[in-house]
Amino acid sequence: MEIAAVYEGLATKWLAAYDLAGSGSPCRIEGELADLVVLGEIPPEINGTFYRVMCDPFVPPDPNNVPIDGDGNVSAFRIHNGRVDMRLKYIETERYKLERRANKALFGLYRNPFTHHPCVRAAVDSTANTNLVYWANRLLALKEVGLPYEIDPDTLETLSYDPFGDQIKAKTFTAHPKVDPFSDELVVFGYEAKGLATKDIVIYALDKDGKKHDEQWIQSPWCAFIHDCVITPNWLVLVLWPFEANMARLKAGKQHWAWDYKLPATFIVVPRRKSTPLPSGWKQGESRVYSWKNCMPIHTAGAWEGEDGKVYLESSRVHDNAFPFFPPDDGRMPAPDAKADFVRWELDLNQPTGSTVPDPTVILDVPSEFPRIDERFMTGKYRYLFLNVFMPETSDGKKNIFHGLNGLAMHDHETNKTRYYYAGDDSLVQEPIFIPRGPNAPEGDGWVMAMVERRAANRNDLVLLDTKEFEKPVAFAQLPMHVKAQIHGNWVEGNQMTSGRSLVREIPEFSISGKGALEPLD
């Protein structure tokens, strides 16, 4: 009998939606697993925690809400002496606690309070589900609609909202802050920083103690979706997607964002400090806007300054709307064969604001996403790039955004050669993280780790690759179940954290007494 026939005629509160069914089914699990089964051997030099956050609705969401608005659920993998321990826990945001208490959805559409139940319209509307960043001895759970939640790096208990306090005079905080490893700063921005549909952007840095400095406020050319950025020693570049928000649409009970085919992909270049040496023609406090054509540069790898007065940055690129749940006002859907690739952009800072940038250089002509670099070299020119890719030779040969990412790539900018790891048939790979072989290891010398979804088996593996032999895995840590795809995650070295305790509860050792009973050792 077909499985569908077993349940025929039985209804559920959970929607029959792509992101809530099959391998996208909500995980909704909290707990811990000690000593996962490891195939192969995890090198003893690896000591730290891989934190990842899933978009995992705890209660059935509003039927018209979008896939990126589920509750944040953290899965943390602590690796020490070849052992992998796992803990899962929801981030207890104000929104999560209100809906869990009510046992139903109280919040309507993504970032639209006019669609929420009246009793929660004053609540913090953040699910903290997009990224986890460790800074100033705090593990920050981030979503760009609000300020950070701080969670305990060991227990994953939620500690507070807005941990940096009154020094931050903005309503939002990016999900993609960047660490400058040379100045020891976390570079932050927030868009819609003064409220819904505003064009205000705040920019500042947090030092290693979490103290703010170099705050500045600028205006966006329109109320744009600004998900990611890049930094160099002197510049911050914000990447604007061609979505637009306005209060009229929000008050009409519609989606926060609408794609606009008339808007270009846009880059705002901002000096990081008042002391930044400005090119000829720049005025103190000025920022400049450059644009290309309509496309979606989704995530960035890094950026560097050329000797020619230019800034170079690299990103994934989709030649259409990659978020069809935010369609244009006329309802058009993206082309089913929309192309995707990975490219290098060139911004000439000697050109006036409003200039068009040249066509980007294509680095990888395959669908590519979630690029990462050896972030010890962030702000400078880098040699190695790690990212998710779709490997078309394993399918029907098409290359578009609607295929899953079934492999990992390691690209060498110096030799222009790319090495691939194929996850296997009916398997998908999520965002990679890079682990250096040691604090003084050369660039790109280490391991790449990523979550692999085994769709047919309905469970997951953590795969570990050595960059010296990228195509062949060193080890797999096997999860006994399926967990939802992460949005983002990061590796935190064990010596960075104030505590390196096991993620699972310590069990006292026992010995057999003369009476034959089990007793704890003193």
Tab-separated table of C-alpha atoms in Angstrom, residues 61-66 69-71 94-96 98-99 104-127 143 145-146 196 249-256 326:
chain	number	residue	atom	x	y	z
A	61	PRO	CA	2.942	28.715	11.144
A	62	ASP	CA	0.576	31.184	9.532
A	63	PRO	CA	-0.515	29.578	6.226
A	64	ASN	CA	0.825	32.540	4.243
A	65	ASN	CA	4.154	32.914	6.013
A	66	VAL	CA	7.492	32.241	4.313
A	69	ASP	CA	10.641	32.755	9.445
A	70	GLY	CA	10.595	29.563	11.543
A	71	ASP	CA	11.881	29.440	15.121
A	94	GLU	CA	10.021	36.246	23.131
A	95	ARG	CA	8.112	35.140	20.056
A	96	TYR	CA	8.851	31.442	20.659
A	98	LEU	CA	4.492	33.431	23.459
A	99	GLU	CA	3.515	30.975	20.742
A	104	LYS	CA	-0.601	28.247	18.144
A	105	ALA	CA	0.782	30.862	15.782
A	106	LEU	CA	0.299	34.422	17.002
A	107	PHE	CA	2.639	36.057	14.492
A	108	GLY	CA	1.483	36.366	10.894
A	109	LEU	CA	3.653	37.274	7.944
A	110	TYR	CA	7.408	37.783	8.049
A	111	ARG	CA	8.227	41.194	9.500
A	112	ASN	CA	4.690	42.521	9.197
A	113	PRO	CA	3.135	43.436	12.570
A	114	PHE	CA	-0.140	44.383	10.859
A	115	THR	CA	-0.743	40.649	10.322
A	116	HIS	CA	0.057	39.606	13.918
A	117	HIS	CA	-2.448	38.948	16.686
A	118	PRO	CA	-3.055	42.275	18.513
A	119	CYS	CA	-1.755	40.843	21.800
A	120	VAL	CA	1.792	40.351	20.420
A	121	ARG	CA	2.295	43.438	18.275
A	122	ALA	CA	4.566	45.013	20.892
A	123	ALA	CA	6.669	41.845	21.275
A	124	VAL	CA	10.135	41.348	19.794
A	125	ASP	CA	9.414	39.820	16.385
A	126	SER	CA	12.622	37.851	15.878
A	127	THR	CA	13.111	34.102	15.613
A	143	LYS	CA	18.357	37.527	12.635
A	145	VAL	CA	14.976	41.879	11.804
A	146	GLY	CA	16.109	42.565	15.392
A	196	LEU	CA	9.902	49.197	9.378
A	249	ARG	CA	2.152	47.086	1.309
A	250	LEU	CA	2.627	46.212	4.984
A	251	LYS	CA	-0.585	47.957	6.063
A	252	ALA	CA	-2.428	46.096	3.299
A	253	GLY	CA	-1.449	42.848	5.034
A	254	LYS	CA	0.980	41.747	2.310
A	255	GLN	CA	4.544	40.489	2.382
A	256	HIS	CA	7.317	42.727	3.692
A	326	PHE	CA	8.601	37.346	-2.141
